[in-house]
Amino acid sequence: MCGIVGYIGPRQAAGLLLEGLRRMEYRGYDSAGIAVVNGHGLEITKAAGKVTMLELELEGKMPTGTLGIGHTRWATHGAPTTPNAHPHTDQSGRIAVIHNGIIENSSAIRKTLERRGHTFKSETDTEVLAHLVGEYYSGDLEEAVAAALREVDGAYGLAIISADEPGVLVAARKGSPLLVGVGENEWFVASDASPLLQYTRSVVYLDDGEMVVLSRDGYRVRNLETTRISKPVNQIEWDLAMVERNGYPHFMLKEICEQPESLHNTLRGHLLEEEGTARVTGLNLSDDQLKQVERIVITACGTSWHSALIGEYMLEEMARIPVEVEYASEFRYRNPVVDHRTLVIGISQSGETADTLAAIREAKRRGARTVGLVNVVGSTIAREVDGGIYLHAGPEVGVASTKAFTSQVAALALVTLRIARLRNLSILQGREFIQGLRLLPAQIARILERSSELEHLAERFLGTATNALYLGRGVNFPVALEGALKLKEISYIHAEGYPAAEMKHGPIALIDENMPVVFIAPKDAVHSKIVSNIEEVKARGGKVIALINEGDTEIERLADATFTIPVTLDLLTPILTSIPLQLLSYYVAVARGCNVDQPRNLAKSVTVE
Ligand code: F6R
């Protein structure tokens, strides 16, 4: 959700900033811009649309200069136009600001500044902030930024430069992610590590309320008062190759195909075969503490919320512990009942989703023990929870989440196994579950080998569809939700996920010969029930595509088309059934000419409420 990058060092900044914006484009692609300080002062170039539009704008006129900032925008205040693109400048035009977040009292500040004669060129809250910094500026950018930020409410990750101080970049964070890259005689700031990986893997994560001042001699972290803060330098494990497409036409396809490996990496080191349990020391919870947990609340957004629902089925079934799954955005505003006997699990690929972070903070405030299942190492949620499991799925760049989802389900399986073994699961049952988990990477690989079957199904049933229904039961009901979300977010086909039996209570009215209905129907405990639901759809002329286990002749006879998945334990089927649905939506979107990796209106990391 908006990507920001800044650089100071010996290199020419403009090309480096552009490259950084390209890597962060998944955070927002409504407009982009850069500002560079050089002998002429401040040179700013911006363009509406994707980073390629900015590149076109810069063709043949790249500004020189070794200090600069760049921004790729996901619009919050104001339409995605060039005037609303960042960087924004102050009244004098000599201070440039890029910003990720929302300044909540910007209207009031804007009015006050207008009364003092300021004029604004855009509708953005960021321009108001730039003017406020300018208002305080009297030769010391650092102090002007600190003074301005003491007046603003809201969330920000920002970077600021001034034509009058060609050796200084000031950045600050409150609520939106920001890190400092520490290179050899060069320093970076960025929303995430992707723009820096080429130059350094040493980073300093800023916390809320902190500012950093980068100069040609180094960096210094402080708070908004004057207190200097000493911060550890962390090493990032990801490398450049991991954030590139490596020959795949889209990041989404690459990430779908990486799942045998990403799943293996999530499970690696956690499975204790002999004891039939999971080693999850990262939770920072002793056996006694885990036994005392009376209730679990899982909170997340979007795809991560779907994995949470699967976790609910697993935990209740295997550990016999009550679980509730909450949209993070709702949890925090509805006076939730949680206390020190509640374990609150936050799930997030990015570790930066504003609502999930806020929900975790709320749970902590109420005395709950918090645990994070997070992919991005060092992200805010990962740092704020009491314990957790890193997914180790590798960077996920495609806006539609795929490999993170299956890794989240696997991480939930680890938590489930650990808690269940402390409560009522026998060692033999534990071993059987581990055996099931171990087989999954190879089973996913077998599904991926047959992806061309899904390409044909996509063309045959969904190529011209305007609506689709996804139906599943039990632990595969959340998979139906996830399948529908994948389809709508990248191909813009309206799709609904429903519990298959619930269909009779309304959605059945939509079914006619133009409605493709995707059934998730492995041979599990509710198989015979879902067969009846398929009959109901067929009786009304719907086109049925069913995910089934090999040898399921009953559904094969009924459905218009089937795709077979390998057999696994009932509770693990979502990890296999979700893969063909990811591929199905991918091929539909490609066939319809949609921008798979950058679907309209979306951003990868939603850092605003
Ligand atoms: C959908 C998708 C989103 C995210 C949601 C939460 O494909 O990617 O629904 O799952 O924005 O993001 P994280 O997991 O980063 O908290």
Coordinates of C-alpha atoms and ligand atoms in Angstrom, one line a residue:
M1 CA 0.0 0.0 0.0
C2 CA 2.2 2.8 -1.4
G3 CA 5.8 2.0 -1.7
I4 CA 8.5 4.5 -0.6
V5 CA 12.2 4.4 -1.3
G6 CA 15.0 6.9 -0.6
Y7 CA 18.7 7.0 -1.3
I8 CA 21.8 8.9 -0.2
G9 CA 25.3 7.8 -1.3
P10 CA 27.7 7.9 -4.2
R11 CA 25.5 6.5 -6.9
Q12 CA 23.2 8.4 -9.3
A13 CA 19.9 8.2 -7.4
A14 CA 17.2 8.4 -10.2
G15 CA 17.9 5.0 -11.9
L16 CA 18.2 3.3 -8.5
L17 CA 14.9 4.8 -7.3
L18 CA 13.1 3.7 -10.5
E19 CA 14.4 0.2 -10.1
G20 CA 13.3 0.2 -6.4
L21 CA 9.8 1.4 -7.4
R22 CA 9.5 -1.4 -10.0
R23 CA 10.2 -3.9 -7.2
M24 CA 7.7 -2.3 -4.9
E25 CA 5.0 -1.7 -7.5
Y26 CA 2.9 -4.5 -6.0
R27 CA 2.3 -2.1 -3.1
G28 CA 0.4 0.3 -5.3
Y29 CA 0.3 1.3 -8.9
D30 CA -2.0 4.3 -9.3
S31 CA 0.9 6.7 -9.9
A32 CA 4.6 7.1 -9.3
G33 CA 7.2 9.8 -8.9
I34 CA 10.7 10.7 -7.9
A35 CA 12.5 13.8 -6.5
V36 CA 16.3 14.2 -6.8
V37 CA 18.4 17.0 -5.2
N38 CA 21.2 18.4 -7.4
G39 CA 22.9 21.6 -8.4
H40 CA 19.7 22.9 -9.8
G41 CA 17.8 22.3 -6.6
L42 CA 14.9 19.8 -6.5
E43 CA 14.0 17.9 -9.7
I44 CA 10.7 16.2 -9.5
T45 CA 9.1 13.9 -12.1
K46 CA 5.8 12.2 -11.7
A47 CA 3.2 10.3 -13.8
A48 CA -0.2 8.8 -13.3
G49 CA -0.4 5.1 -13.8
K50 CA 2.3 2.4 -13.4
V51 CA 6.0 2.9 -13.0
T52 CA 6.4 2.4 -16.8
M53 CA 4.6 5.7 -17.3
L54 CA 7.1 7.4 -15.1
E55 CA 9.9 5.7 -17.0
L56 CA 8.5 7.1 -20.2
E57 CA 8.2 10.5 -18.7
L58 CA 11.9 10.3 -17.7
E59 CA 13.2 9.0 -21.0
G60 CA 16.1 11.1 -22.2
K61 CA 15.9 13.4 -19.2
M62 CA 17.0 11.4 -16.1
P63 CA 17.9 13.9 -13.4
T64 CA 21.4 13.7 -12.0
G65 CA 22.0 13.7 -8.2
T66 CA 23.0 11.3 -5.5
L67 CA 20.2 12.1 -3.0
G68 CA 16.6 11.3 -3.9
I69 CA 13.2 9.8 -3.0
G70 CA 10.6 7.8 -4.9
H71 CA 7.0 6.7 -4.4
T72 CA 4.5 4.4 -6.0
R73 CA 1.0 5.2 -4.9
W74 CA -2.2 3.4 -3.9
A75 CA -4.7 6.2 -3.8
T76 CA -6.4 7.1 -0.5
H77 CA -7.0 10.8 -0.6
G78 CA -7.6 12.1 -4.1
A79 CA -7.9 10.4 -7.5
P80 CA -4.9 8.7 -9.1
T81 CA -3.9 11.7 -11.2
T82 CA -0.5 13.3 -11.8
P83 CA -1.1 16.3 -9.5
N84 CA -2.0 13.9 -6.7
A85 CA 1.1 11.7 -7.3
H86 CA 4.0 12.0 -4.8
P87 CA 6.5 13.6 -4.2
H88 CA 4.6 16.7 -2.9
T89 CA 6.3 19.9 -2.1
D90 CA 5.9 22.7 0.4
Q91 CA 4.9 26.3 -0.4
S92 CA 8.5 27.2 -1.4
G93 CA 8.8 24.2 -3.7
R94 CA 12.2 23.3 -2.0
I95 CA 11.1 20.5 0.3
A96 CA 9.8 17.2 -1.2
V97 CA 7.8 14.6 0.7
I98 CA 6.7 11.1 0.0
H99 CA 4.3 9.3 2.3
N100 CA 2.5 6.0 2.9
G101 CA -0.5 6.3 5.3
I102 CA -3.2 8.8 6.1
I103 CA -2.8 12.1 8.0
E104 CA -6.2 12.2 9.8
N105 CA -6.2 15.9 10.8
S106 CA -5.0 17.1 7.4
S107 CA -8.2 19.1 6.6
A108 CA -7.8 21.1 9.8
I109 CA -4.1 21.8 9.1
R110 CA -4.9 22.6 5.5
K111 CA -7.5 25.3 6.6
T112 CA -5.0 26.8 9.0
L113 CA -2.3 26.9 6.4
E114 CA -4.6 28.4 3.8
R115 CA -5.5 31.2 6.2
R116 CA -1.7 31.9 6.4
G117 CA -1.6 32.1 2.6
H118 CA -0.6 28.6 1.5
T119 CA -2.0 27.4 -1.8
F120 CA -2.3 23.7 -2.6
K121 CA -1.9 22.0 -6.0
S122 CA -3.4 18.6 -5.0
E123 CA -6.2 17.0 -2.9
T124 CA -3.7 15.0 -0.9
D125 CA -3.0 14.9 2.8
T126 CA 0.6 14.5 2.0
E127 CA 0.9 17.9 0.4
V128 CA -0.5 19.4 3.6
L129 CA 2.3 17.6 5.5
A130 CA 4.9 19.0 3.1
H131 CA 3.5 22.5 3.6
L132 CA 3.6 22.0 7.4
V133 CA 7.2 21.0 7.3
G134 CA 7.9 24.0 5.1
E135 CA 6.2 26.2 7.7
Y136 CA 8.6 25.0 10.4
Y137 CA 11.7 25.1 8.2
S138 CA 14.4 27.5 9.1
G139 CA 17.5 25.8 7.8
D140 CA 17.2 22.5 9.7
L141 CA 15.2 19.8 8.0
E142 CA 15.4 17.4 10.8
E143 CA 13.9 19.7 13.3
A144 CA 11.3 21.0 10.9
V145 CA 10.1 17.4 10.3
A146 CA 10.0 16.6 14.0
A147 CA 8.0 19.8 14.8
A148 CA 5.5 19.1 12.0
L149 CA 5.1 15.5 13.0
R150 CA 4.3 16.5 16.6
E151 CA 1.2 18.2 15.1
V152 CA -0.2 15.4 13.0
D153 CA -2.5 12.6 13.8
G154 CA -2.7 9.4 11.7
A155 CA -0.3 7.0 10.1
Y156 CA 2.8 7.6 8.2
G157 CA 5.9 6.1 6.7
L158 CA 7.6 9.1 5.0
A159 CA 10.8 10.4 3.5
I160 CA 11.7 14.0 3.1
I161 CA 14.5 15.9 1.3
S162 CA 15.2 19.6 0.8
A163 CA 17.0 21.5 -2.0
D164 CA 18.8 23.5 0.7
E165 CA 20.3 20.4 2.4
P166 CA 21.8 18.2 -0.3
G167 CA 23.4 15.9 2.2
V168 CA 20.3 15.0 4.4
L169 CA 17.3 12.7 4.1
V170 CA 14.9 12.5 6.9
A171 CA 12.4 9.7 7.3
A172 CA 9.9 8.8 10.0
R173 CA 7.4 6.1 10.9
K174 CA 4.2 5.8 12.7
G175 CA 1.9 3.0 11.7
S176 CA 3.3 2.4 8.2
P177 CA 6.3 0.2 7.7
L178 CA 9.8 1.7 7.1
L179 CA 13.3 0.3 7.2
V180 CA 16.8 1.6 6.7
G181 CA 19.2 -0.2 4.4
V182 CA 22.8 0.1 5.6
G183 CA 25.2 -0.3 2.7
E184 CA 28.9 0.6 2.2
N185 CA 29.0 4.4 2.4
E186 CA 25.4 4.5 1.2
W187 CA 22.1 4.4 2.9
F188 CA 18.5 3.6 1.9
V189 CA 15.0 3.9 3.4
A190 CA 12.2 1.8 2.0
S191 CA 8.8 0.4 2.9
D192 CA 10.2 -3.1 2.5
A193 CA 13.5 -4.7 1.7
S194 CA 12.9 -5.4 -2.0
P195 CA 14.5 -2.3 -3.4
L196 CA 17.7 -2.7 -1.3
L197 CA 18.4 -6.4 -1.8
Q198 CA 20.7 -5.6 -4.7
Y199 CA 22.9 -3.4 -2.6
T200 CA 22.7 -4.6 1.0
R201 CA 21.0 -7.1 3.2
S202 CA 21.7 -5.2 6.4
V203 CA 18.6 -3.4 7.7
V204 CA 17.4 -1.5 10.7
Y205 CA 13.6 -1.8 11.3
L206 CA 12.1 1.5 12.5
D207 CA 9.4 1.4 15.2
D208 CA 6.5 3.7 15.5
G209 CA 7.4 7.2 16.7
E210 CA 10.9 6.9 15.4
M211 CA 12.7 9.2 12.9
V212 CA 15.9 8.5 11.0
V213 CA 18.3 11.1 9.7
L214 CA 20.5 9.8 6.8
S215 CA 23.6 11.8 5.8
R216 CA 26.7 11.1 3.8
D217 CA 28.4 10.0 7.0
G218 CA 25.8 7.5 8.3
Y219 CA 22.4 7.4 9.9
R220 CA 21.0 8.3 13.3
V221 CA 17.7 7.2 14.8
R222 CA 15.8 9.4 17.2
N223 CA 12.2 10.0 18.4
L224 CA 10.1 13.1 17.8
E225 CA 11.6 14.8 20.8
T226 CA 15.4 14.7 20.7
T227 CA 16.3 11.3 22.3
R228 CA 18.7 9.3 20.3
I229 CA 17.8 5.6 19.9
S230 CA 20.2 2.8 19.4
K231 CA 18.8 0.1 17.1
P232 CA 20.1 -3.4 16.1
V233 CA 21.2 -4.1 12.5
N234 CA 19.4 -7.2 11.2
Q235 CA 20.4 -9.4 8.3
I236 CA 17.8 -10.3 5.7
E237 CA 17.6 -13.9 4.5
W238 CA 15.9 -13.2 1.1
D239 CA 18.1 -12.5 -1.9
L240 CA 17.5 -10.8 -5.2
A241 CA 16.7 -13.9 -7.2
M242 CA 13.8 -14.7 -4.8
V243 CA 12.1 -11.4 -5.7
E244 CA 12.4 -11.9 -9.5
R245 CA 10.2 -13.8 -11.9
N246 CA 12.9 -16.2 -13.0
G247 CA 11.3 -16.8 -16.5
Y248 CA 7.7 -17.2 -15.4
P249 CA 5.3 -14.9 -17.2
H250 CA 3.8 -13.8 -13.9
F251 CA 4.8 -13.7 -10.2
M252 CA 1.5 -15.4 -9.4
L253 CA 2.3 -18.5 -11.5
K254 CA 5.8 -18.6 -10.1
E255 CA 4.5 -18.5 -6.6
I256 CA 1.8 -21.1 -7.3
C257 CA 4.5 -23.4 -8.7
E258 CA 6.8 -22.8 -5.7
Q259 CA 4.4 -24.4 -3.3
P260 CA 6.0 -27.8 -3.0
E261 CA 9.1 -26.0 -1.8
S262 CA 7.4 -23.2 0.2
L263 CA 5.3 -25.8 2.1
H264 CA 8.3 -27.9 2.8
N265 CA 10.1 -24.8 4.1
T266 CA 7.2 -24.0 6.4
L267 CA 7.2 -27.5 7.9
R268 CA 11.0 -27.9 8.0
G269 CA 12.4 -28.4 11.5
H270 CA 9.0 -28.5 13.2
L271 CA 7.9 -32.1 12.9
L272 CA 8.8 -34.5 15.6
E273 CA 8.1 -37.9 14.1
E274 CA 8.9 -40.1 17.2
E275 CA 6.8 -38.0 19.6
G276 CA 4.0 -37.5 17.0
T277 CA 4.0 -33.8 17.7
A278 CA 5.3 -30.4 16.5
R279 CA 8.2 -28.4 17.8
V280 CA 7.0 -24.8 17.8
T281 CA 9.3 -23.2 20.3
G282 CA 8.8 -19.8 18.6
L283 CA 5.4 -19.6 20.2
N284 CA 7.2 -18.8 23.4
L285 CA 4.6 -20.8 25.3
S286 CA 5.4 -23.6 27.8
D287 CA 3.3 -26.8 27.8
D288 CA 1.7 -25.6 31.0
Q289 CA 0.8 -22.2 29.4
L290 CA -0.6 -24.0 26.4
K291 CA -2.7 -26.3 28.6
Q292 CA -4.2 -23.3 30.4
V293 CA -5.5 -21.8 27.1
E294 CA -9.3 -22.0 27.3
R295 CA -10.2 -20.4 24.0
I296 CA -8.5 -19.4 20.8
V297 CA -9.3 -16.4 18.6
I298 CA -7.8 -16.2 15.2
T299 CA -7.8 -12.8 13.5
A300 CA -6.7 -11.9 9.9
C301 CA -7.9 -10.3 6.7
G302 CA -8.7 -11.6 3.2
T303 CA -7.0 -14.7 2.2
S304 CA -5.3 -15.0 5.5
W305 CA -8.8 -14.9 7.1
H306 CA -9.7 -17.9 5.0
S307 CA -6.7 -19.9 6.3
A308 CA -7.8 -18.9 9.8
L309 CA -11.2 -20.6 9.1
I310 CA -9.4 -23.8 8.1
G311 CA -7.5 -23.5 11.4
E312 CA -10.7 -23.3 13.3
Y313 CA -11.8 -26.7 11.8
M314 CA -8.4 -28.2 12.6
L315 CA -8.2 -26.9 16.1
E316 CA -11.7 -27.7 17.1
E317 CA -11.6 -31.2 15.6
M318 CA -8.2 -32.3 16.8
A319 CA -7.5 -30.3 20.0
R320 CA -11.2 -29.9 21.1
I321 CA -10.7 -26.3 22.0
P322 CA -13.2 -23.6 21.2
V323 CA -12.0 -21.3 18.4
E324 CA -13.4 -18.1 16.9
V325 CA -12.3 -16.5 13.7
E326 CA -12.6 -12.8 13.5
Y327 CA -12.1 -10.3 10.7
A328 CA -9.3 -8.1 12.2
S329 CA -11.2 -5.0 11.1
E330 CA -14.2 -6.0 13.1
F331 CA -12.5 -7.5 16.1
R332 CA -10.9 -4.2 17.3
Y333 CA -14.2 -2.2 17.1
R334 CA -16.5 -4.6 18.8
N335 CA -15.4 -4.8 22.4
P336 CA -14.1 -8.4 22.0
V337 CA -14.2 -10.8 25.0
V338 CA -10.6 -11.9 25.4
D339 CA -8.5 -12.2 28.5
H340 CA -5.3 -13.9 29.7
R341 CA -6.8 -17.3 29.1
T342 CA -7.4 -16.5 25.5
L343 CA -4.7 -17.2 22.9
V344 CA -5.0 -14.8 20.0
I345 CA -3.4 -15.9 16.7
G346 CA -2.8 -13.2 14.1
I347 CA -2.2 -14.4 10.5
S348 CA -0.6 -12.2 8.0
Q349 CA 1.6 -12.7 4.9
S350 CA 3.0 -9.2 5.0
G351 CA 3.0 -8.8 8.7
E352 CA 2.0 -5.2 8.0
T353 CA -1.8 -5.3 7.5
A354 CA -3.0 -2.3 9.5
D355 CA -6.2 -4.0 10.7
T356 CA -4.5 -7.2 11.8
L357 CA -1.8 -5.2 13.6
A358 CA -4.5 -3.1 15.4
A359 CA -6.4 -6.3 16.4
I360 CA -3.2 -7.8 17.8
R361 CA -2.5 -4.7 19.8
E362 CA -6.1 -4.7 21.1
A363 CA -5.8 -8.3 22.2
K364 CA -2.6 -7.5 24.0
R365 CA -4.2 -4.6 25.7
R366 CA -6.8 -6.9 27.0
G367 CA -4.3 -9.3 28.5
A368 CA -4.4 -12.0 25.8
R369 CA -1.3 -13.9 24.8
T370 CA -0.6 -13.2 21.1
V371 CA 1.0 -15.3 18.5
G372 CA 1.7 -14.4 14.8
L373 CA 1.8 -16.6 11.8
V374 CA 3.7 -14.3 9.5
N375 CA 5.7 -14.6 6.3
V376 CA 7.8 -11.4 6.2
V377 CA 10.6 -11.6 8.8
G378 CA 11.1 -8.5 10.8
S379 CA 7.6 -7.1 9.9
T380 CA 5.7 -5.1 12.4
I381 CA 3.3 -7.9 13.4
A382 CA 6.2 -10.4 13.8
R383 CA 7.9 -8.0 16.1
E384 CA 4.9 -7.1 18.2
V385 CA 3.4 -10.5 19.0
D386 CA 4.5 -12.5 22.0
G387 CA 5.6 -15.4 19.9
G388 CA 5.0 -17.0 16.5
I389 CA 5.9 -19.1 13.5
Y390 CA 7.5 -17.7 10.4
L391 CA 6.0 -19.2 7.3
H392 CA 9.4 -19.2 5.4
A393 CA 7.4 -19.3 2.1
G394 CA 9.8 -16.8 0.5
P395 CA 8.8 -13.4 -0.9
E396 CA 5.3 -13.2 -2.3
V397 CA 5.1 -10.5 -4.9
G398 CA 1.9 -11.4 -6.9
V399 CA -0.9 -9.3 -5.4
A400 CA -3.1 -12.4 -5.2
S401 CA -1.9 -14.5 -2.3
T402 CA -1.2 -18.1 -3.1
K403 CA 1.8 -19.8 -1.5
A404 CA 1.4 -17.8 1.7
F405 CA -2.1 -19.3 2.0
T406 CA -1.0 -22.9 1.9
S407 CA 1.9 -22.1 4.2
Q408 CA -0.5 -20.4 6.7
V409 CA -2.6 -23.6 6.7
A410 CA 0.5 -25.7 7.3
A411 CA 1.6 -23.4 10.2
L412 CA -1.9 -23.7 11.7
A413 CA -1.6 -27.5 11.3
L414 CA 1.7 -27.3 13.4
V415 CA 0.0 -25.2 16.1
T416 CA -3.0 -27.6 16.1
L417 CA -0.7 -30.7 16.4
R418 CA 1.2 -29.2 19.3
I419 CA -2.0 -28.2 21.3
A420 CA -3.9 -31.4 20.4
R421 CA -1.0 -33.6 21.6
L422 CA -1.1 -31.7 24.9
R423 CA -4.8 -32.3 25.3
N424 CA -6.3 -35.4 23.7
L425 CA -4.5 -36.6 20.6
S426 CA -2.7 -39.9 20.8
I427 CA 0.9 -40.3 19.7
L428 CA -0.3 -42.6 16.9
Q429 CA -2.8 -40.0 15.7
G430 CA 0.0 -37.4 15.9
R431 CA 2.3 -39.6 13.8
E432 CA -0.4 -40.2 11.2
F433 CA -1.0 -36.4 10.9
I434 CA 2.8 -35.8 10.5
Q435 CA 2.8 -38.5 7.8
G436 CA 0.0 -36.7 6.0
L437 CA 1.9 -33.3 6.2
R438 CA 5.1 -34.9 4.9
L439 CA 3.4 -36.2 1.8
L440 CA 1.9 -32.8 0.8
P441 CA 4.8 -31.2 -1.1
A442 CA 5.1 -34.2 -3.5
Q443 CA 1.3 -34.3 -3.8
I444 CA 1.2 -30.6 -4.7
A445 CA 3.9 -31.3 -7.3
R446 CA 1.7 -33.9 -8.9
I447 CA -1.2 -31.5 -9.2
L448 CA 1.1 -28.8 -10.7
E449 CA 2.2 -31.3 -13.4
R450 CA -1.4 -31.4 -14.6
S451 CA -1.9 -27.6 -14.8
S452 CA -2.8 -27.8 -18.5
E453 CA -6.0 -29.6 -17.6
L454 CA -7.0 -26.6 -15.5
E455 CA -6.1 -24.3 -18.4
H456 CA -8.6 -26.1 -20.5
L457 CA -11.2 -26.1 -17.8
A458 CA -10.7 -22.3 -17.4
E459 CA -11.3 -21.7 -21.0
R460 CA -14.3 -24.1 -21.3
F461 CA -16.3 -23.0 -18.3
L462 CA -15.1 -19.6 -17.1
G463 CA -13.7 -17.9 -20.2
T464 CA -17.0 -16.1 -20.9
A465 CA -18.7 -16.4 -17.5
T466 CA -19.9 -13.3 -15.7
N467 CA -20.6 -15.1 -12.4
A468 CA -19.4 -18.2 -10.7
L469 CA -20.3 -20.1 -7.5
Y470 CA -17.8 -22.0 -5.4
L471 CA -19.2 -24.6 -3.0
G472 CA -17.6 -26.7 -0.4
R473 CA -18.4 -28.3 3.0
G474 CA -16.6 -28.7 6.3
V475 CA -13.0 -27.8 6.1
N476 CA -13.3 -27.2 2.4
F477 CA -15.9 -24.4 2.8
P478 CA -13.1 -21.9 3.5
V479 CA -11.5 -23.2 0.3
A480 CA -14.6 -22.3 -1.6
L481 CA -14.4 -18.8 -0.2
E482 CA -10.7 -18.6 -1.2
G483 CA -11.4 -20.0 -4.7
A484 CA -14.0 -17.3 -5.3
L485 CA -11.8 -14.6 -3.9
K486 CA -9.0 -15.6 -6.2
L487 CA -11.3 -15.6 -9.2
K488 CA -12.9 -12.2 -8.6
E489 CA -9.7 -10.3 -7.6
I490 CA -7.7 -11.2 -10.7
S491 CA -10.3 -11.8 -13.4
Y492 CA -13.1 -9.5 -12.2
I493 CA -15.7 -12.2 -12.6
H494 CA -18.2 -12.0 -9.8
A495 CA -17.8 -15.1 -7.7
E496 CA -19.3 -16.3 -4.4
G497 CA -18.1 -19.0 -2.0
Y498 CA -20.7 -20.8 0.0
P499 CA -21.1 -23.8 2.2
A500 CA -22.6 -26.2 -0.3
A501 CA -25.7 -27.0 1.8
E502 CA -26.4 -23.3 2.5
M503 CA -26.9 -22.8 -1.3
K504 CA -30.5 -24.0 -0.9
H505 CA -31.2 -21.0 1.3
G506 CA -30.8 -18.4 -1.4
P507 CA -28.0 -18.7 -4.0
I508 CA -29.7 -21.6 -5.7
A509 CA -31.9 -18.9 -7.3
L510 CA -28.9 -17.8 -9.3
I511 CA -28.3 -21.2 -10.9
D512 CA -29.1 -21.6 -14.6
E513 CA -27.2 -23.0 -17.6
N514 CA -24.9 -20.0 -17.7
M515 CA -23.7 -20.5 -14.1
P516 CA -20.4 -22.4 -13.6
V517 CA -20.4 -24.0 -10.1
V518 CA -17.1 -25.3 -8.7
F519 CA -17.6 -28.0 -6.1
I520 CA -14.7 -28.9 -3.8
A521 CA -15.7 -32.5 -3.2
P522 CA -12.9 -34.8 -1.9
K523 CA -13.9 -38.1 -0.5
D524 CA -14.2 -37.0 3.1
A525 CA -16.7 -37.4 5.9
V526 CA -19.3 -35.1 4.1
H527 CA -18.9 -36.6 0.6
S528 CA -22.3 -38.1 0.4
K529 CA -23.9 -34.8 1.4
I530 CA -22.0 -32.9 -1.3
V531 CA -23.1 -35.5 -3.9
S532 CA -26.7 -34.4 -3.1
N533 CA -25.8 -30.8 -3.5
I534 CA -24.3 -31.5 -6.9
E535 CA -27.5 -33.2 -7.9
E536 CA -29.4 -30.1 -6.8
V537 CA -27.3 -27.9 -9.1
K538 CA -27.5 -30.3 -12.0
A539 CA -31.3 -30.4 -11.7
R540 CA -31.3 -26.7 -12.3
G541 CA -29.0 -26.8 -15.4
G542 CA -25.9 -25.5 -13.7
K543 CA -22.5 -26.4 -15.1
V544 CA -20.6 -28.4 -12.5
I545 CA -16.8 -28.5 -12.2
A546 CA -15.7 -30.7 -9.3
L547 CA -12.5 -31.3 -7.5
I548 CA -12.6 -35.0 -6.5
N549 CA -10.3 -37.8 -5.4
E550 CA -9.1 -40.3 -7.9
G551 CA -11.7 -43.1 -8.5
D552 CA -14.7 -41.1 -7.4
T553 CA -16.9 -42.4 -10.2
E554 CA -20.1 -41.2 -8.5
I555 CA -19.2 -37.5 -9.0
E556 CA -17.5 -38.1 -12.3
R557 CA -20.8 -39.3 -13.7
L558 CA -22.7 -36.3 -12.4
A559 CA -20.3 -33.4 -13.1
D560 CA -19.6 -31.7 -16.4
A561 CA -15.9 -31.8 -15.7
T562 CA -13.7 -33.0 -12.9
F563 CA -10.1 -32.5 -11.7
T564 CA -8.6 -35.1 -9.4
I565 CA -6.5 -34.5 -6.4
P566 CA -4.4 -37.0 -4.4
V567 CA -5.8 -38.5 -1.3
T568 CA -4.8 -37.0 2.1
L569 CA -6.3 -36.7 5.6
D570 CA -9.6 -34.9 5.6
L571 CA -8.2 -31.9 7.5
L572 CA -5.3 -31.5 5.2
T573 CA -7.4 -31.5 2.0
P574 CA -7.5 -27.7 1.8
I575 CA -3.8 -27.6 1.1
L576 CA -4.4 -29.7 -2.0
T577 CA -7.8 -28.4 -3.1
S578 CA -6.7 -24.8 -3.1
I579 CA -4.0 -25.3 -5.7
P580 CA -6.2 -26.2 -8.7
L581 CA -8.4 -23.2 -7.7
Q582 CA -5.4 -20.9 -7.8
L583 CA -4.5 -22.2 -11.2
L584 CA -8.0 -22.0 -12.5
S585 CA -8.3 -18.3 -11.6
Y586 CA -4.8 -17.7 -13.0
Y587 CA -5.7 -19.1 -16.4
V588 CA -9.1 -17.4 -16.5
A589 CA -7.4 -14.0 -15.8
V590 CA -4.7 -14.6 -18.4
A591 CA -7.3 -15.7 -21.0
R592 CA -9.3 -12.5 -20.3
G593 CA -6.1 -10.4 -20.7
C594 CA -6.2 -9.2 -17.1
N595 CA -3.1 -7.9 -15.3
V596 CA -2.6 -10.9 -13.1
D597 CA 0.1 -9.5 -10.8
Q598 CA -1.4 -6.1 -10.5
P599 CA -5.2 -6.4 -10.4
R600 CA -7.0 -3.1 -10.5
N601 CA -7.6 -1.2 -7.3
L602 CA -5.7 -3.7 -5.1
A603 CA -2.4 -3.5 -3.3
K604 CA -0.4 -6.2 -1.7
S605 CA 0.1 -4.8 1.7
V606 CA -2.8 -3.0 3.1
T607 CA -1.3 -0.6 5.6
V608 CA -4.3 1.7 6.0
E609 CA -7.5 0.9 7.9
Ligands
F6R1 C1 -5.9 -11.9 -1.5 C2 -5.0 -11.2 -0.7 C3 -5.5 -10.4 0.5 C4 -4.6 -10.6 1.7 C5 -5.0 -9.6 2.8 C6 -4.2 -9.8 4.1 O1 -5.3 -12.6 -2.5 O2 -3.8 -11.3 -0.9 O3 -6.8 -10.7 0.7 O4 -4.7 -11.9 2.1 O5 -4.9 -8.3 2.4 O6 -2.9 -9.6 3.8 P1 -1.8 -10.1 4.8 O7 -1.8 -11.6 4.8 O8 -0.5 -9.6 4.3 O9 -2.1 -9.6 6.2

